[in-house]
Amino acid sequence: MRITVPTGDAEVDLSRVDLFDPELYATGDPHPIWHALRRHAPAHHQRLADGREFWSVTRHADACRVLADHTEFTSQRGTLLNALGRGDPAGGQMMAATDPPRHTSMREPLARELSPHRLNQRRHLLTRAVRQALAPARDGDVWDLAVAAAGFPMSFTGALMGIPEADWPRLTRATTMAIAPDDTEFQEGDSHITLVGVHHELFDYFSSEVTRRRTEPSDDLIGFLTRMRPDGGPLRHDAIVYNCYSLLLGANVTTPHVLTALICAFLEHPDEFRRLKADPGLIAPAVEEGLRWSSPANHFMRYARTDVTIADQRIRRGTAVAVWLGSANRDEAVFANPYRFDIGRRTERHLAFGYGPHFCVGASLARIALRMLLTEFVALVDDIEPAGPVRHLKSNFVAGISHLPIRTRRAGRPAAS
Ligand code: HEM
C-alpha cells in the first residue's frame, strides 16, 4: 500500500468509498479516504454488490473500543473481511477467533512461551535469520529487499515451530497466497481456488506436523501446543492445527512489511536514515515508528453482539465492524503531525499490534526480530538508492510491498562504479 500525505478532503466522494476492494491497496491510495472518513464519517457503512455489509471505524478511540470490548464485539464469527458474512470454522478453536474467557486460558501459556525471557534463550535463531535476510546486500548490487524480507519471519518462526527448513520457501509463498488471493503474482487459479487450495494445503501440512509430534515429542512451539492444557484439558487436533496456521500467518505476512516501509521512508527522508546511523539509540523508536507508519495488519474485524452506537451511528446486532489500523495510527487526535515520518516520535499508543485481549501475542518476537534486523541493516549499509518500481500487495488485509528493488552501499566501503 502506498503511504501518502493527504492534501484535503475535497476530492473524496464519501458515497463511493470502497474499503473492501483489494485494488485500492495495490494501485490506489486509502490515506485521503481514511482522512476524510475520520473527519466526516467516523463510522461508515458499506454494502457490497452481493448484499453483504459492514461498518468501518477509522478513529483511534473507536478502534480501541471495538478491538477491546469483547462483550460488545465478538471475534468468534471471523476477524477478516475476506470471510465477511461466511462465519469462521475456526471460531472457538483458534485463539484469534475465540472470545474470553476461553481465549484467556489459551493465550496465557502461549504468551509465556513467546515472552522476551523465553525468546532470549533462542536468540541464536534470530541472529541466523537476520544474516540470511541481509545476505543479498552486496556492494553496488541491485537486490529486491521485499523478496529478501519475505523469508525473514519464516526463518525464525519456522525454526521456533520446528518446521523443516526445506519447507520454508513454499510456506512463505503459501501464507502470502492466503492473505492476497487476488494478487496475480500469488494466484494459483482464480482468487477463490487460490484461497481454498492454500487453506487445504496449510491445514493438511500442519495436521501432519501435529501428528508427527505425537510420536516424536519435541520442545518446539508445535510440541508446546500439543501439551497445552487450557481449562485443564488438551486442545483438540483441529484447534492445534488452526493455531499453528495463525501463528505462522501472523508472523509471515506482517513483519517483512515493517522493514520495507521503513526503507521506503528512508529513501524519501534520507536525513532520517542519517539520524539513525548517527544514533543507534534510535533503533527501538525507529521500529515503533515503522510499525505505526506501515501498519501491516490493515484491518481486523469484529461482529456486534448487541445493538451498539458508534459516532452517532446505530450498528445493529450481528453486523460486522472493520477497524482500519492504518487510519487509527494517523489519527490527529492522538499523533501530532501524523503524516510526518519521525523516528524519534512518541508512538506508545500506536495500534499496529492491535489493542485489548487479542493484542498481538507475537509482538515481543516481532519487536526483537525487527530491532535486530534494523541494527544489522544500519551497520551494513551507508547509502540506499531506489533501483526499480515498487510493487504493492493486492490485499485489503495486509498493507505491504511485494517488490522493492534497491541498491545499497556497504558501510566502510566505496560504492562500486
Ligand atoms: C510486525 C509484525 C506483526 C504485526 C503488525 C501483527 C499484528 C497483529 C494484530 C493487529 C493482532 C490483533 C488481532 C485482533 O485484534 O483480532 C495480532 C494478533 C496475533 N498475532 Fe500478530 N502481528 C505481528 C507479528 C506476529 C508474530 C511474529 C506472530 C507469531 C509469533 C503473530 C501471531 C499473532 C497471533 C497468534 C495473534 C492472535 C492473538 C490473540 O488472539 O490473542 N503476530 N497481530
mmCIF file of N, CA and C in Angstrom, residues 3 146 149-150 176 179 252-262 290 294-296 370 393 398-402:
data_model
loop_
_atom_site.group_PDB
_atom_site.id
_atom_site.type_symbol
_atom_site.label_atom_id
_atom_site.label_comp_id
_atom_site.label_asym_id
_atom_site.label_seq_id
_atom_site.Cartn_x
_atom_site.Cartn_y
_atom_site.Cartn_z
ATOM 1 N N ILE A 3 2.072 4.911 0.856
ATOM 2 C CA ILE A 3 1.911 5.726 2.063
ATOM 3 C C ILE A 3 2.071 7.180 1.638
ATOM 4 N N ALA A 146 12.188 -6.534 -0.676
ATOM 5 C CA ALA A 146 10.906 -7.134 -0.274
ATOM 6 C C ALA A 146 10.970 -8.652 -0.370
ATOM 7 N N ALA A 149 13.166 -9.865 2.496
ATOM 8 C CA ALA A 149 12.492 -9.728 3.797
ATOM 9 C C ALA A 149 11.350 -10.735 3.947
ATOM 10 N N ALA A 150 10.751 -11.139 2.807
ATOM 11 C CA ALA A 150 9.579 -12.030 2.878
ATOM 12 C C ALA A 150 9.906 -13.339 3.596
ATOM 13 N N THR A 176 1.440 -15.980 1.993
ATOM 14 C CA THR A 176 1.083 -14.763 1.243
ATOM 15 C C THR A 176 -0.137 -15.031 0.355
ATOM 16 N N ILE A 179 -3.341 -14.510 2.202
ATOM 17 C CA ILE A 179 -3.819 -13.151 2.530
ATOM 18 C C ILE A 179 -3.951 -12.268 1.286
ATOM 19 N N ASN A 252 4.454 -14.297 9.336
ATOM 20 C CA ASN A 252 4.963 -14.178 7.963
ATOM 21 C C ASN A 252 4.444 -12.980 7.199
ATOM 22 N N VAL A 253 3.153 -12.692 7.352
ATOM 23 C CA VAL A 253 2.560 -11.726 6.431
ATOM 24 C C VAL A 253 2.676 -10.282 6.918
ATOM 25 N N THR A 254 3.197 -10.101 8.122
ATOM 26 C CA THR A 254 3.241 -8.746 8.684
ATOM 27 C C THR A 254 4.667 -8.205 8.796
ATOM 28 N N THR A 255 5.517 -8.983 9.481
ATOM 29 C CA THR A 255 6.847 -8.495 9.891
ATOM 30 C C THR A 255 7.665 -7.897 8.736
ATOM 31 N N PRO A 256 7.711 -8.552 7.545
ATOM 32 C CA PRO A 256 8.573 -8.011 6.484
ATOM 33 C C PRO A 256 8.176 -6.596 6.061
ATOM 34 N N HIS A 257 6.891 -6.294 6.179
ATOM 35 C CA HIS A 257 6.408 -5.014 5.641
ATOM 36 C C HIS A 257 6.787 -3.821 6.515
ATOM 37 N N VAL A 258 7.212 -4.112 7.739
ATOM 38 C CA VAL A 258 7.714 -3.007 8.567
ATOM 39 C C VAL A 258 9.073 -2.575 8.018
ATOM 40 N N LEU A 259 9.921 -3.558 7.703
ATOM 41 C CA LEU A 259 11.245 -3.205 7.166
ATOM 42 C C LEU A 259 11.112 -2.509 5.810
ATOM 43 N N THR A 260 10.296 -3.064 4.919
ATOM 44 C CA THR A 260 10.205 -2.458 3.582
ATOM 45 C C THR A 260 9.636 -1.036 3.674
ATOM 46 N N ALA A 261 8.646 -0.830 4.545
ATOM 47 C CA ALA A 261 8.080 0.525 4.675
ATOM 48 C C ALA A 261 9.116 1.481 5.261
ATOM 49 N N LEU A 262 9.914 0.979 6.216
ATOM 50 C CA LEU A 262 10.955 1.836 6.800
ATOM 51 C C LEU A 262 11.962 2.242 5.724
ATOM 52 N N GLY A 290 8.194 2.678 12.475
ATOM 53 C CA GLY A 290 7.975 1.818 11.296
ATOM 54 C C GLY A 290 6.675 1.037 11.430
ATOM 55 N N SER A 294 3.763 1.799 8.820
ATOM 56 C CA SER A 294 3.350 0.759 7.857
ATOM 57 C C SER A 294 2.019 0.129 8.238
ATOM 58 N N SER A 295 1.750 -0.021 9.518
ATOM 59 C CA SER A 295 0.537 -0.719 9.989
ATOM 60 C C SER A 295 0.216 -1.912 9.085
ATOM 61 N N PRO A 296 1.084 -2.938 9.079
ATOM 62 C CA PRO A 296 0.936 -4.020 8.090
ATOM 63 C C PRO A 296 -0.391 -4.758 8.203
ATOM 64 N N LEU A 370 12.727 -7.343 14.580
ATOM 65 C CA LEU A 370 12.859 -6.135 13.746
ATOM 66 C C LEU A 370 13.995 -5.244 14.244
ATOM 67 N N LEU A 393 1.266 -5.012 -2.553
ATOM 68 C CA LEU A 393 0.444 -6.219 -2.453
ATOM 69 C C LEU A 393 -1.031 -5.873 -2.664
ATOM 70 N N VAL A 398 -3.532 -7.077 4.319
ATOM 71 C CA VAL A 398 -2.139 -6.743 4.628
ATOM 72 C C VAL A 398 -1.675 -5.575 3.771
ATOM 73 N N ALA A 399 -1.198 -4.537 4.449
ATOM 74 C CA ALA A 399 -0.650 -3.387 3.739
ATOM 75 C C ALA A 399 0.831 -3.665 3.555
ATOM 76 N N GLY A 400 1.205 -4.023 2.335
ATOM 77 C CA GLY A 400 2.599 -4.427 2.189
ATOM 78 C C GLY A 400 3.154 -4.214 0.798
ATOM 79 N N ILE A 401 4.448 -4.472 0.701
ATOM 80 C CA ILE A 401 5.185 -4.304 -0.555
ATOM 81 C C ILE A 401 5.694 -5.675 -0.968
ATOM 82 N N SER A 402 5.471 -6.037 -2.245
ATOM 83 C CA SER A 402 5.953 -7.344 -2.691
ATOM 84 C C SER A 402 7.270 -7.234 -3.458
#
